[in-house]
Short mmCIF file of C-alpha atoms in Angstrom, two decimals:
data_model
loop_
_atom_site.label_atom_id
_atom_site.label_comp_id
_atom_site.label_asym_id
_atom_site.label_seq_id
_atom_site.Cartn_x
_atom_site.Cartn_y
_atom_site.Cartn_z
CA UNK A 1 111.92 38.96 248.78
CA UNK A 2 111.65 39.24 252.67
CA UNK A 3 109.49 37.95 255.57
CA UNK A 4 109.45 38.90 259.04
CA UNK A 5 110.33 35.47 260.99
CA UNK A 6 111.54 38.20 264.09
CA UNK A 7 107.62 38.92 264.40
CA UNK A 8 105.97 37.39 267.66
CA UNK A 9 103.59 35.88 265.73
CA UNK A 10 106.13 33.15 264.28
CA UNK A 11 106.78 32.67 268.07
CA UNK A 12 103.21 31.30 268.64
CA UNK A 13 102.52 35.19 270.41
CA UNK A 14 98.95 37.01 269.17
CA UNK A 15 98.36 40.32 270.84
CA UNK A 16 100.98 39.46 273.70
CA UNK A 17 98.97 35.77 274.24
CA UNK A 18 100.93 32.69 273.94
CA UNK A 19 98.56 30.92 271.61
CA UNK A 20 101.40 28.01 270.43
CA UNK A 21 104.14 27.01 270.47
CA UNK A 22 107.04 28.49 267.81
CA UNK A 23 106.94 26.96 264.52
CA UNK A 24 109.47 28.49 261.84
CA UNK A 25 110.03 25.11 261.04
CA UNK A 26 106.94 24.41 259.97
CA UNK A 27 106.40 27.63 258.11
CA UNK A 28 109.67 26.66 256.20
CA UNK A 29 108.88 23.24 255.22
CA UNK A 30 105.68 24.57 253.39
CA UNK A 31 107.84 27.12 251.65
CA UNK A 32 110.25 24.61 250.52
CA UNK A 33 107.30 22.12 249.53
CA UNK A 34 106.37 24.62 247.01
CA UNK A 35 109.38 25.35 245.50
CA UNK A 36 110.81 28.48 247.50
CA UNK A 37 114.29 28.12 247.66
CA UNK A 38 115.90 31.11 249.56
CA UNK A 39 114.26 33.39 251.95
CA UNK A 40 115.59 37.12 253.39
CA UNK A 41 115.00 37.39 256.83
CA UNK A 42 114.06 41.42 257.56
CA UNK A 43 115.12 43.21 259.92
CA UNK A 44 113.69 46.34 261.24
CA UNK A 45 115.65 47.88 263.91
CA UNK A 46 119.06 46.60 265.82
CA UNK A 47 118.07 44.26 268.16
CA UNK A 48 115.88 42.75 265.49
CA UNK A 49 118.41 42.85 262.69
CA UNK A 50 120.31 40.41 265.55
CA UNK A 51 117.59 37.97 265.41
CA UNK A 52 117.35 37.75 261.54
CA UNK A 53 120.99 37.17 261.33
CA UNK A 54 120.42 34.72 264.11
CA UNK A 55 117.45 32.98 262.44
CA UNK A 56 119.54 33.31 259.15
CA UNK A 57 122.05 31.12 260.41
CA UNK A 58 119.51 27.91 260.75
CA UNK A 59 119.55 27.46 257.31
CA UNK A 60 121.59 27.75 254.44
CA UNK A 61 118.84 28.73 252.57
CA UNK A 62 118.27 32.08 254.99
CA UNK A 63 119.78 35.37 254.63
CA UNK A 64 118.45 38.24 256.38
CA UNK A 65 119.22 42.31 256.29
CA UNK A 66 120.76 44.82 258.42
CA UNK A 67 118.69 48.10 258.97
CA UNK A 68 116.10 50.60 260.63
CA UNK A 69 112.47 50.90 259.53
CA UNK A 70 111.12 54.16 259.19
CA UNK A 71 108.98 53.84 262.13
CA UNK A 72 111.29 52.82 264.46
CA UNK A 73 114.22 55.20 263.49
CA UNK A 74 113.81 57.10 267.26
CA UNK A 75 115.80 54.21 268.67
CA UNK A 76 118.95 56.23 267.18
CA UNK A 77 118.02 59.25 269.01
CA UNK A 78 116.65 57.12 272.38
CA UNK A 79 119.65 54.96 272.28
CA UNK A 80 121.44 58.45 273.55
CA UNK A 81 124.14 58.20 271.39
CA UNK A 82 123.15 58.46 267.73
CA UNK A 83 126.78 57.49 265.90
CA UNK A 84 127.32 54.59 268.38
CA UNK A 85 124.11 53.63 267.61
CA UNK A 86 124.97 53.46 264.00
CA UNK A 87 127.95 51.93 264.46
CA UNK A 88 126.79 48.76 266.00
CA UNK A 89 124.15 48.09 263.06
CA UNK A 90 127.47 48.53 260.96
CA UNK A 91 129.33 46.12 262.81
CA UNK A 92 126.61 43.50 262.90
CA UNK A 93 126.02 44.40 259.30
CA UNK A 94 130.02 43.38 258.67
CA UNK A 95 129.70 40.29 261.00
CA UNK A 96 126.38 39.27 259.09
CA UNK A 97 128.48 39.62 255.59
CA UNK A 98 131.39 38.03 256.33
CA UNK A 99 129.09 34.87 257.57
CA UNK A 100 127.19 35.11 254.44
CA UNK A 101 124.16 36.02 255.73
CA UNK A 102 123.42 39.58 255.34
CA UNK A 103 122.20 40.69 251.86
CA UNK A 104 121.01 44.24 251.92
CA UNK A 105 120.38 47.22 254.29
CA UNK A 106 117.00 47.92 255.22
CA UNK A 107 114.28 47.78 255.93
CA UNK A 108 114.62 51.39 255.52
CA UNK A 109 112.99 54.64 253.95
CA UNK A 110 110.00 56.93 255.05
CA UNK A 111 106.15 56.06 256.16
CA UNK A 112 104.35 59.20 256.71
CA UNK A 113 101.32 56.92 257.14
CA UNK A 114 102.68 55.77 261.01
CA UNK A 115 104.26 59.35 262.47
CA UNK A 116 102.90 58.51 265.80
CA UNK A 117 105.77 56.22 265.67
CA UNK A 118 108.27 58.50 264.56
CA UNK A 119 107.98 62.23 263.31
CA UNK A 120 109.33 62.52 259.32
CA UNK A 121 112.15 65.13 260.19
CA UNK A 122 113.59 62.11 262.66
CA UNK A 123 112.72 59.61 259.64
CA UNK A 124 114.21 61.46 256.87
CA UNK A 125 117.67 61.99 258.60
CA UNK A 126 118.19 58.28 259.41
CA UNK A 127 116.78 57.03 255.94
CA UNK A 128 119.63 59.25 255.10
CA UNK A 129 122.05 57.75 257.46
CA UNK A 130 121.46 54.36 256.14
CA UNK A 131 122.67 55.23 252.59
CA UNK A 132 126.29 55.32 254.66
CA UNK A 133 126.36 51.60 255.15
CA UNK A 134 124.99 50.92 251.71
CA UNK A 135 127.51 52.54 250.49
CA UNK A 136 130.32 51.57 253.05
CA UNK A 137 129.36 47.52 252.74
CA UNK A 138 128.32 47.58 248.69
CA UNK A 139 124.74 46.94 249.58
CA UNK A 140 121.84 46.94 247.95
CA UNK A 141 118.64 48.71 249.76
CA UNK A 142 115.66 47.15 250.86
CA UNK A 143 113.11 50.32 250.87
CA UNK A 144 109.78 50.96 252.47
CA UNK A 145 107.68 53.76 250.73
CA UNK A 146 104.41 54.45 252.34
CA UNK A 147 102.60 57.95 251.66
CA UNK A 148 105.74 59.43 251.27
CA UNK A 149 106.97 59.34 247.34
CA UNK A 150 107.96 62.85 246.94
CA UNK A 151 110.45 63.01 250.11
CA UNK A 152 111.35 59.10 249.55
CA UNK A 153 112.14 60.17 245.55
CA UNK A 154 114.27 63.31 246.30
CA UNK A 155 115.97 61.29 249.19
CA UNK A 156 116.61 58.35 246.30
CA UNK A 157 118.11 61.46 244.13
CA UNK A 158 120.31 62.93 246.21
CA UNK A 159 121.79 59.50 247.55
CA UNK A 160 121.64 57.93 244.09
CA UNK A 161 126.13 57.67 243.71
CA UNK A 162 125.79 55.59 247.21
CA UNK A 163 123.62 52.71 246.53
CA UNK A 164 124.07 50.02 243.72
CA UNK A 165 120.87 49.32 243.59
CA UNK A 166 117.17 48.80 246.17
CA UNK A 167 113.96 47.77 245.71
CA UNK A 168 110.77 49.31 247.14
CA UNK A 169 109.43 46.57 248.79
CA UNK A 170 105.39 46.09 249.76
CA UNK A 171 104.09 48.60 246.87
CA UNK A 172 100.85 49.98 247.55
CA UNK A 173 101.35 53.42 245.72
CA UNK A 174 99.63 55.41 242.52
CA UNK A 175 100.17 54.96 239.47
CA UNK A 176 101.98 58.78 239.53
CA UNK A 177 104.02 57.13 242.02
CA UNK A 178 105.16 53.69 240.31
CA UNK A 179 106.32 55.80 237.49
CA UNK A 180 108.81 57.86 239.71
CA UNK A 181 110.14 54.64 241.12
CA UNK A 182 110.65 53.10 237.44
CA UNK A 183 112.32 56.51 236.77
CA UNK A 184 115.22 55.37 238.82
CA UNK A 185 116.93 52.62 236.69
CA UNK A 186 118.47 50.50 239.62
CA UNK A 187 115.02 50.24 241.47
CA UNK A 188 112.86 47.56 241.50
CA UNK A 189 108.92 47.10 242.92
CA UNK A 190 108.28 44.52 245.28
CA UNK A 191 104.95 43.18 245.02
CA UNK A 192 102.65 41.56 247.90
CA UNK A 193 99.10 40.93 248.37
CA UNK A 194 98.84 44.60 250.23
CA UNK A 195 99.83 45.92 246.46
CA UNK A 196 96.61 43.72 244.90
CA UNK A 197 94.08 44.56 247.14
CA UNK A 198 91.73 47.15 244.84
CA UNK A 199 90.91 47.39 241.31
CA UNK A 200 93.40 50.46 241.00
CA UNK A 201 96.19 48.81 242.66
CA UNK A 202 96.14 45.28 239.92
CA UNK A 203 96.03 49.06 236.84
CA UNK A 204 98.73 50.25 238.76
CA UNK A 205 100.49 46.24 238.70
CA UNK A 206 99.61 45.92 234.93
CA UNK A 207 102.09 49.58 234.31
CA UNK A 208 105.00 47.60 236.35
CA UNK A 209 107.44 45.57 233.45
CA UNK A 210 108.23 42.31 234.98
CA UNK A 211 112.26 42.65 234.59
CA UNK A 212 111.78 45.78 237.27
CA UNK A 213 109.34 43.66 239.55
CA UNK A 214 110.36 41.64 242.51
CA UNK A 215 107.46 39.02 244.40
CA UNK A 216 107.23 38.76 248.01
CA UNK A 217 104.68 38.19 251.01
CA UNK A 218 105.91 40.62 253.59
CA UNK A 219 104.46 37.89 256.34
CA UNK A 220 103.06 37.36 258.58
CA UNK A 221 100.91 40.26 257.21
CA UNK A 222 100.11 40.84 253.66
CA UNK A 223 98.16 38.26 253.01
CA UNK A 224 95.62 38.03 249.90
CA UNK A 225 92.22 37.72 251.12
CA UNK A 226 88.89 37.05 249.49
CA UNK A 227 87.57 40.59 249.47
CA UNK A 228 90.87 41.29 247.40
CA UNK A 229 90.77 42.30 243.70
CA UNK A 230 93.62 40.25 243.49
CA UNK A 231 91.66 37.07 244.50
CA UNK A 232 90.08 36.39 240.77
CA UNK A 233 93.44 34.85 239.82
CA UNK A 234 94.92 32.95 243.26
CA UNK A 235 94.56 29.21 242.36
CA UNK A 236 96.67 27.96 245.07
CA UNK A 237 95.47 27.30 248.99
CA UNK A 238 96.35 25.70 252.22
CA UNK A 239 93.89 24.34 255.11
CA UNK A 240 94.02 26.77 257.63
CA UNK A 241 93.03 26.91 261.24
CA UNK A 242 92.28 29.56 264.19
CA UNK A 243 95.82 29.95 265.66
CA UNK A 244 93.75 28.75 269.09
CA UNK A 245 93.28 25.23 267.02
CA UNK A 246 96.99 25.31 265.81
CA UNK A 247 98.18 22.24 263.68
CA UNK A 248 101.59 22.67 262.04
CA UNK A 249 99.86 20.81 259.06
CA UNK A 250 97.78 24.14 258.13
CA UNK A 251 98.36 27.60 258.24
CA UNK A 252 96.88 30.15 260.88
CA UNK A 253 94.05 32.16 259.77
CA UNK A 254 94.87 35.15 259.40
CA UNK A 255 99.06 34.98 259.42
CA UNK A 256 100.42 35.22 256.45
CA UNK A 257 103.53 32.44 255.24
CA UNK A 258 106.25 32.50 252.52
CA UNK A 259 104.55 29.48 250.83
CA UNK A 260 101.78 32.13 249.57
CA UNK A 261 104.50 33.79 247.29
CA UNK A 262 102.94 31.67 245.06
CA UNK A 263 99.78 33.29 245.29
CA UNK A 264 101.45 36.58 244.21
CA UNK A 265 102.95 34.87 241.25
CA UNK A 266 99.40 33.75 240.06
CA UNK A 267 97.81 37.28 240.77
CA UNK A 268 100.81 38.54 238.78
CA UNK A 269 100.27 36.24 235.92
CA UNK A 270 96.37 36.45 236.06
CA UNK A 271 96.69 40.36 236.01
CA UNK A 272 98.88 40.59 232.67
CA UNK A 273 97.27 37.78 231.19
CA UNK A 274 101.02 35.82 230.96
CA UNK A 275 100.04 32.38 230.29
CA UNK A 276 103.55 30.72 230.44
CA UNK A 277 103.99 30.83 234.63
CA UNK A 278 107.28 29.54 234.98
CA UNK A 279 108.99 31.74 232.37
CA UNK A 280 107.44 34.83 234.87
CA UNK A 281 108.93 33.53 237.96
CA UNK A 282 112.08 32.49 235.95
CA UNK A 283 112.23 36.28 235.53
CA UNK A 284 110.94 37.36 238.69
CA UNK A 285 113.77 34.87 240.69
CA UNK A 286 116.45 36.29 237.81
CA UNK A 287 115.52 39.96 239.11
CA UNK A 288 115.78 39.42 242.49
CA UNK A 289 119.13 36.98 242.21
CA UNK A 290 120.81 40.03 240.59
CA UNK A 291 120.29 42.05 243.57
CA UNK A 292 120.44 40.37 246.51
CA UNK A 293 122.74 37.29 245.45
CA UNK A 294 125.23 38.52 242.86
CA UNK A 295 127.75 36.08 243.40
CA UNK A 296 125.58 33.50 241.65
CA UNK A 297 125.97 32.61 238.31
CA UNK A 298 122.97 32.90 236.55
CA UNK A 299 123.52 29.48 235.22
CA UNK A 300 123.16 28.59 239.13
CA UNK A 301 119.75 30.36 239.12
CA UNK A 302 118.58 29.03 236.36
CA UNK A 303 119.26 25.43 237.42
CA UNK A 304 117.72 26.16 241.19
CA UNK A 305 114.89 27.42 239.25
CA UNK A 306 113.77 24.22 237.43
CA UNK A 307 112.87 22.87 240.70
CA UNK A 308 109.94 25.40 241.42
CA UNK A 309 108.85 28.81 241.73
CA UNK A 310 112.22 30.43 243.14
CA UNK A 311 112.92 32.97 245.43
CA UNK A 312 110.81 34.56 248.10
#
C-alpha cells in the first residue's frame, strides 16, 4: 500500500546526520525492477501530506494521501486554530484529487502505544474529525491501529455511514483483534514485516482471507529481519550496505524499500502454504485496486499485473 518517501531517511538524513545524498530515485528503480507498479506516498500530518503530494507528482506511477497520524494530531490544537487547521488539509486534499494524486485520507486512527506524543482524548477527537473529509471527498481511509482496538472499533462503528471503505494498515494486533477488523465488511488488513515478526503474529496472518488482505512495507521501517518468524519463507534479497558506505546499487542496512513488498508476498504465500504466487498477488493487487484506484477497470489491473507482482 504506502511508504513514507517524506521520511529523512530517503533524504540521505540518519539521526539528524547527513549520511548521503537523496536517492528516491534509486529506491524507485528497484521497485519498478521487481514489478511494483504504483506506489502511495503517506502522509502523516499537513506539512507532510504537502510533500507526498509533491513527491507524488514525479511520477505517474505515485499517488500519495491526505491526513493526520494519531501521534501527531496536537498540531490541530498547536496550530491555534483547530477548524482552519482542518480546512487546509481539506483544501490540499481537493487540490491533490483534482491532480490525480491523492487516493485516501490518512494516515489516521489511534496509537495508545506513543501517548507521549499525543494524549488519546486529543487522538480520538481528530481520528473523528478525519471521517469529515472521507466523507466530504468520497475517500477511502488509510488507518493506523496500534494498542487501541476497542476505541479504534467503536470509533469505526459510529463513523461507519461516512467512509466507503479503509484499511488498517501495518497490522500487528491479536488474533481477538483481527477478527473485529474482519467484522467490518469494507475493511481490509494491511500486512508488513512488523505483522510477521513472532510465531503468533504468522497464526494470527494464517486467520486473515486473502480477498480482505492488502501487502505493504510501511518503509523505511518495517523491514523483515532474520530474527523474524517470518524469515523461513523470504526467498528474495538485495546487497546491502551501511548507509556510511552508500551505493545506490544496494540497499541501506537497516532502511527498509518498496522493492521488499515482495518479501511480504513470499511470507504471505509461505505462511498459507499457497503454492501458485502470482494468482496471490493477482488478488492482493485486485484488493487494493478496488480501494484506492476505482476508476480502473479491472481488465486494466489485470493486464498491469502480468508484468509482475503489482501494487505496493
Amino acid at each position: 500500500i504506502a511508504v513514507n518517501f517524506t521520511d529523512q531517511m530517503f533524504k540521505g538524513i540518519y539521526n539528524g546526520r547527513q549520511c548521503h545524498a537523496a536517492d528516491i530515485p534509486a529506491v524507485l528503480a528497484r521497485a519498478w525492477s521487481v514489478g511494483v507498479d504504483r506506489i502511495i506516498v503517506t502522509g502523516g500530518s499537513l506539512q507532510e501530506s504537502r510533500e507526498a503530494l509533491e513527491i507524488a507528482e514525479t511520477d505517474g506511477r505515485l499517488f500519495c494521501t491526505v491526513g493526520v497520524h494519531p501521534t501527531r494530531c496536537k498540531e490541530f490544537e498547536d496550530s491555534g486554530d483547530p477548524e482552519g487547521h482542518f480546512q487546509a488539509l481539506v483544501s490540499l486534499a481537493k487540490e491533490g484529487i483534482q491532480k490525480g494524486k491523492v487516493v485516501a485520507v490518512g494516515e489516521c486512527g489511534l496509537d495508545y502505544d506513543r501517548l507521549q506524543f499525543c494524549p488519546p482524548e486529543i487522538q480520538r477527537k481528530y481520528f473523528e474529525k478525519q471521517f469529515e473529509l472521507a466523507e466530504a471527498l468520497k475517500l477511502p481511509m488509510f488507518l493506523h491501529m496500534r494498542a487501541a482496538a476497542e476505541d479504534f472499533c467503536n470509533i469505526l462503528t459510529s463513523q461507519k455511514d461516512r467512509f466507503t471503505f479503509g484499511v488498517a494498515h501495518s497490522f500487528t494486533g491479536s488474533a481477538e483483534d483481527r477478527d473485529k477488523l474482519l467484522s467490518f465488511d469494507n475493511l481490509f488488513i494491511g500486512i508488513n514485516g512488523c505483522s510477521l515478526k513472532t510465531t503468533e503474529n504468522l497464526e494470527v496472518l494464517r486467520g486473515i482471507p486473502i480477498e480482505r488482505m492488502m501487502i505493504e512495507t510501511d518503509s523505511p521501517y518495517c523491514d523483515i529481519r532474520n530474527t523474524h518468524a517470518g524469515m523461513q519463507f523470504v526467498k528474495s534479497v538485495w546487497p546491502s550496505k551501511k548507509k556510511e558506505k552508500y551505493d545506490p546499487d544496494s540497499t541501506v542496512k537497516g532502511r527498509n524499500e518498496p522493492c521488499s513488498v515482495k518479501q511480504v508476498l513470499e511470507v504471505v504465500a509461505g505462511c498459507k502454504g499457497i503454492h501458485d504466487i502470482h494468482q496471490l498477488s493477482k488478488t492482493l493487487y485486485n484488493n487494493t485496486c478496488r480501494i484506492f484506484f476505482p476508476h480502473d477497470l479491472d481488465a486494466a489491473a489485470d493486464a498491469i499485473l502480468e508484468k509482475g507482482i503489482g501494487s505496493q
